[in-house]
PDB file of C-alpha atoms in Angstrom:
ATOM      1  CA  MET A   1       0.000   0.000   0.000  1.00  0.00           C
ATOM      2  CA  SER A   2       1.147   3.366  -0.793  1.00  0.00           C
ATOM      3  CA  ALA A   3       1.165   6.178   1.666  1.00  0.00           C
ATOM      4  CA  GLY A   4      -1.989   8.260   1.713  1.00  0.00           C
ATOM      5  CA  HIS A   5      -4.397   5.500   0.756  1.00  0.00           C
ATOM      6  CA  GLY A   6      -7.435   5.353   3.043  1.00  0.00           C
ATOM      7  CA  VAL A   7      -6.878   8.860   4.382  1.00  0.00           C
ATOM      8  CA  VAL A   8      -9.350  11.445   3.280  1.00  0.00           C
ATOM      9  CA  ARG A   9      -8.216  14.997   3.420  1.00  0.00           C
ATOM     10  CA  ARG A  10     -10.627  17.853   3.389  1.00  0.00           C
ATOM     11  CA  LYS A  11      -9.932  20.761   1.211  1.00  0.00           C
ATOM     12  CA  GLU A  12     -10.545  24.054   2.979  1.00  0.00           C
ATOM     13  CA  SER A  13     -12.860  26.447   1.216  1.00  0.00           C
ATOM     14  CA  THR A  14     -11.261  29.687   0.386  1.00  0.00           C
ATOM     15  CA  SER A  15     -12.580  33.055  -0.538  1.00  0.00           C
ATOM     16  CA  ARG A  16     -10.934  36.314  -1.384  1.00  0.00           C
ATOM     17  CA  ARG A  17     -10.521  36.923   2.309  1.00  0.00           C
ATOM     18  CA  GLY A  18      -8.915  33.619   3.036  1.00  0.00           C
ATOM     19  CA  PRO A  19     -10.109  30.308   4.477  1.00  0.00           C
ATOM     20  CA  MET A  20     -13.778  30.201   5.571  1.00  0.00           C
ATOM     21  CA  ARG A  21     -14.461  29.204   9.119  1.00  0.00           C
ATOM     22  CA  ARG A  22     -17.668  28.372  10.857  1.00  0.00           C
ATOM     23  CA  SER A  23     -18.812  30.819  13.467  1.00  0.00           C
ATOM     24  CA  ARG A  24     -19.318  29.407  16.903  1.00  0.00           C
ATOM     25  CA  SER A  25     -23.057  30.149  16.899  1.00  0.00           C
ATOM     26  CA  ALA A  26     -23.554  28.264  13.627  1.00  0.00           C
ATOM     27  CA  ALA A  27     -21.527  25.233  14.695  1.00  0.00           C
ATOM     28  CA  PRO A  28     -23.376  21.920  14.706  1.00  0.00           C
ATOM     29  CA  GLY A  29     -25.090  21.171  18.004  1.00  0.00           C
ATOM     30  CA  HIS A  30     -25.520  24.764  19.120  1.00  0.00           C
ATOM     31  CA  GLY A  31     -29.042  25.015  17.606  1.00  0.00           C
ATOM     32  CA  THR A  32     -29.125  28.771  17.271  1.00  0.00           C
ATOM     33  CA  THR A  33     -28.009  31.212  14.683  1.00  0.00           C
ATOM     34  CA  ARG A  34     -26.667  34.646  15.251  1.00  0.00           C
ATOM     35  CA  GLY A  35     -29.399  37.198  16.105  1.00  0.00           C
ATOM     36  CA  HIS A  36     -31.953  34.671  17.363  1.00  0.00           C
ATOM     37  CA  ASP A  37     -30.922  35.129  20.995  1.00  0.00           C
ATOM     38  CA  ASP A  38     -32.066  38.763  20.846  1.00  0.00           C
ATOM     39  CA  ASP A  39     -35.632  37.734  19.889  1.00  0.00           C
ATOM     40  CA  LEU A  40     -36.305  35.226  22.678  1.00  0.00           C
ATOM     41  CA  GLY A  41     -38.231  37.706  24.886  1.00  0.00           C
ATOM     42  CA  ALA A  42     -40.127  39.386  22.038  1.00  0.00           C
ATOM     43  CA  VAL A  43     -43.016  36.904  21.999  1.00  0.00           C
ATOM     44  CA  THR A  44     -43.479  37.212  25.751  1.00  0.00           C
ATOM     45  CA  ALA A  45     -43.529  41.012  25.535  1.00  0.00           C
ATOM     46  CA  GLU A  46     -46.023  40.989  22.663  1.00  0.00           C
ATOM     47  CA  PHE A  47     -48.233  38.525  24.547  1.00  0.00           C
ATOM     48  CA  ALA A  48     -48.114  40.719  27.658  1.00  0.00           C
ATOM     49  CA  VAL A  49     -49.254  43.726  25.622  1.00  0.00           C
ATOM     50  CA  ILE A  50     -52.031  41.995  23.662  1.00  0.00           C
ATOM     51  CA  MET A  51     -53.669  40.058  26.526  1.00  0.00           C
ATOM     52  CA  PRO A  52     -55.155  43.115  28.302  1.00  0.00           C
ATOM     53  CA  VAL A  53     -56.517  44.342  24.973  1.00  0.00           C
ATOM     54  CA  ILE A  54     -58.185  40.986  24.336  1.00  0.00           C
ATOM     55  CA  ALA A  55     -59.602  40.976  27.881  1.00  0.00           C
ATOM     56  CA  VAL A  56     -61.125  44.447  27.396  1.00  0.00           C
ATOM     57  CA  VAL A  57     -62.677  43.491  24.050  1.00  0.00           C
ATOM     58  CA  VAL A  58     -64.181  40.294  25.492  1.00  0.00           C
ATOM     59  CA  SER A  59     -65.541  42.244  28.480  1.00  0.00           C
ATOM     60  CA  LEU A  60     -67.170  44.795  26.184  1.00  0.00           C
ATOM     61  CA  VAL A  61     -68.794  42.077  24.091  1.00  0.00           C
ATOM     62  CA  ILE A  62     -70.187  40.415  27.223  1.00  0.00           C
ATOM     63  CA  GLY A  63     -71.381  43.790  28.539  1.00  0.00           C
ATOM     64  CA  VAL A  64     -73.179  44.631  25.302  1.00  0.00           C
ATOM     65  CA  ALA A  65     -74.864  41.211  25.337  1.00  0.00           C
ATOM     66  CA  ALA A  66     -76.012  41.817  28.927  1.00  0.00           C
ATOM     67  CA  VAL A  67     -77.424  45.221  27.957  1.00  0.00           C
ATOM     68  CA  GLY A  68     -79.342  43.620  25.093  1.00  0.00           C
ATOM     69  CA  THR A  69     -80.762  40.954  27.396  1.00  0.00           C
ATOM     70  CA  THR A  70     -81.832  43.549  29.978  1.00  0.00           C
ATOM     71  CA  THR A  71     -83.498  45.644  27.271  1.00  0.00           C
ATOM     72  CA  VAL A  72     -85.573  42.652  26.182  1.00  0.00           C
ATOM     73  CA  ARG A  73     -86.494  41.950  29.813  1.00  0.00           C
ATOM     74  CA  THR A  74     -87.693  45.537  30.419  1.00  0.00           C
ATOM     75  CA  GLU A  75     -89.834  45.417  27.263  1.00  0.00           C
ATOM     76  CA  GLU A  76     -91.280  42.052  28.283  1.00  0.00           C
ATOM     77  CA  ALA A  77     -91.967  43.360  31.806  1.00  0.00           C
ATOM     78  CA  ALA A  78     -93.831  46.378  30.422  1.00  0.00           C
ATOM     79  CA  ARG A  79     -95.854  44.189  28.064  1.00  0.00           C
ATOM     80  CA  LEU A  80     -96.892  41.717  30.754  1.00  0.00           C
ATOM     81  CA  ALA A  81     -97.710  44.477  33.268  1.00  0.00           C
ATOM     82  CA  ALA A  82     -99.889  46.223  30.674  1.00  0.00           C
ATOM     83  CA  ARG A  83    -101.608  42.920  29.907  1.00  0.00           C
ATOM     84  CA  SER A  84    -102.227  42.395  33.623  1.00  0.00           C
ATOM     85  CA  LEU A  85    -103.840  45.839  33.920  1.00  0.00           C
ATOM     86  CA  ALA A  86    -105.927  45.206  30.793  1.00  0.00           C
ATOM     87  CA  ARG A  87    -107.338  42.060  32.439  1.00  0.00           C
ATOM     88  CA  GLY A  88    -108.392  44.129  35.436  1.00  0.00           C
ATOM     89  CA  ASP A  89    -105.591  43.338  37.918  1.00  0.00           C
ATOM     90  CA  SER A  90    -104.518  45.998  40.414  1.00  0.00           C
ATOM     91  CA  GLU A  91    -101.621  48.360  39.838  1.00  0.00           C
ATOM     92  CA  ALA A  92     -99.766  46.702  42.728  1.00  0.00           C
ATOM     93  CA  GLU A  93    -100.074  43.326  40.973  1.00  0.00           C
ATOM     94  CA  ALA A  94     -98.891  44.811  37.662  1.00  0.00           C
ATOM     95  CA  ARG A  95     -95.858  46.399  39.374  1.00  0.00           C
ATOM     96  CA  ARG A  96     -95.019  43.091  41.043  1.00  0.00           C
ATOM     97  CA  ILE A  97     -95.154  41.284  37.693  1.00  0.00           C
ATOM     98  CA  ALA A  98     -92.925  43.906  36.071  1.00  0.00           C
ATOM     99  CA  ARG A  99     -90.351  43.775  38.878  1.00  0.00           C
ATOM    100  CA  ASP A 100     -90.319  39.982  38.842  1.00  0.00           C
ATOM    101  CA  ILE A 101     -89.221  40.112  35.216  1.00  0.00           C
ATOM    102  CA  ALA A 102     -87.109  43.278  35.043  1.00  0.00           C
ATOM    103  CA  GLY A 103     -85.511  43.048  38.487  1.00  0.00           C
ATOM    104  CA  ARG A 104     -86.099  44.615  41.863  1.00  0.00           C
ATOM    105  CA  HIS A 105     -84.376  47.885  40.885  1.00  0.00           C
ATOM    106  CA  ALA A 106     -86.817  48.483  38.033  1.00  0.00           C
ATOM    107  CA  VAL A 107     -89.044  51.550  38.182  1.00  0.00           C
ATOM    108  CA  VAL A 108     -92.565  50.945  36.885  1.00  0.00           C
ATOM    109  CA  GLY A 109     -94.693  53.829  35.620  1.00  0.00           C
ATOM    110  CA  ILE A 110     -98.403  53.362  34.903  1.00  0.00           C
ATOM    111  CA  LEU A 111    -100.574  55.857  33.038  1.00  0.00           C
ATOM    112  CA  HIS A 112    -104.316  55.340  32.597  1.00  0.00           C
ATOM    113  CA  GLY A 113    -105.954  57.199  29.702  1.00  0.00           C
ATOM    114  CA  ASP A 114    -109.516  57.192  28.397  1.00  0.00           C
ATOM    115  CA  ARG A 115    -109.029  54.083  26.272  1.00  0.00           C
ATOM    116  CA  LEU A 116    -105.367  53.388  26.774  1.00  0.00           C
ATOM    117  CA  ILE A 117    -103.148  51.951  29.501  1.00  0.00           C
ATOM    118  CA  ARG A 118     -99.451  52.773  29.151  1.00  0.00           C
ATOM    119  CA  VAL A 119     -96.770  51.004  31.212  1.00  0.00           C
ATOM    120  CA  THR A 120     -93.132  52.098  31.238  1.00  0.00           C
ATOM    121  CA  VAL A 121     -90.431  50.005  32.910  1.00  0.00           C
ATOM    122  CA  ALA A 122     -86.981  51.515  33.491  1.00  0.00           C
ATOM    123  CA  SER A 123     -84.022  49.513  34.755  1.00  0.00           C
ATOM    124  CA  PRO A 124     -80.328  50.370  35.148  1.00  0.00           C
ATOM    125  CA  ALA A 125     -78.007  48.719  32.633  1.00  0.00           C
ATOM    126  CA  PRO A 126     -76.180  45.727  34.141  1.00  0.00           C
ATOM    127  CA  GLY A 127     -72.558  45.660  35.241  1.00  0.00           C
ATOM    128  CA  PRO A 128     -69.982  48.381  34.682  1.00  0.00           C
ATOM    129  CA  ILE A 129     -71.880  49.842  31.721  1.00  0.00           C
ATOM    130  CA  GLY A 130     -74.749  50.806  34.015  1.00  0.00           C
ATOM    131  CA  GLU A 131     -72.681  51.610  37.079  1.00  0.00           C
ATOM    132  CA  TRP A 132     -70.062  53.778  35.391  1.00  0.00           C
ATOM    133  CA  GLY A 133     -72.113  55.034  32.465  1.00  0.00           C
ATOM    134  CA  GLY A 134     -75.360  55.633  34.323  1.00  0.00           C
ATOM    135  CA  ILE A 135     -77.320  54.128  31.426  1.00  0.00           C
ATOM    136  CA  VAL A 136     -80.983  53.376  32.097  1.00  0.00           C
ATOM    137  CA  LEU A 137     -82.842  50.979  29.802  1.00  0.00           C
ATOM    138  CA  THR A 138     -86.572  51.401  29.238  1.00  0.00           C
ATOM    139  CA  GLY A 139     -89.385  49.323  27.852  1.00  0.00           C
ATOM    140  CA  GLN A 140     -92.859  50.585  27.097  1.00  0.00           C
ATOM    141  CA  ALA A 141     -96.181  48.927  26.287  1.00  0.00           C
ATOM    142  CA  GLU A 142     -99.657  50.208  25.588  1.00  0.00           C
ATOM    143  CA  THR A 143    -102.960  48.385  25.554  1.00  0.00           C
ATOM    144  CA  GLY A 144    -106.648  48.987  25.966  1.00  0.00           C
ATOM    145  CA  PRO A 145    -108.774  47.346  28.638  1.00  0.00           C
ATOM    146  CA  GLU A 146    -110.168  43.948  27.710  1.00  0.00           C
ATOM    147  CA  PRO A 147    -113.928  43.670  27.361  1.00  0.00           C
ATOM    148  CA  GLY A 148    -115.521  42.719  30.654  1.00  0.00           C
ATOM    149  CA  ALA A 149    -112.420  43.663  32.708  1.00  0.00           C
ATOM    150  CA  SER A 150    -112.906  45.972  35.694  1.00  0.00           C
ATOM    151  CA  THR A 151    -110.440  48.861  35.532  1.00  0.00           C
TER     152      THR A 151
END
């Protein structure tokens, strides 16, 4: 056997600047490349900024849904109280019906006309929207007395 058989020699790559060498950060087994170490905390910082925004948006959506539900309840309370009065029930009974539906903080207004009974139910908006904004939701219903009812 001649000398040099079985020995593989690597030829070094060269450039105009001389032999190329691997940087330490790009060496096999290190798993990172240069510049990546600076970005490790960026995702955490972005997450910390976006989470409160998402929480506020979700809270507003829930608050708007609660306002919508309370609005429907005040309208239903006014309708059922007016129906109760049209049947000949007392004002006290109509107010009780309205408050059972709209809540104990609801204000019930009853107006008797010649041929018309008008009931207005007002209730504060639920949660922070009502507490901080002072928003009051109202429902109104009108009906005439039913035939044979004592008014």
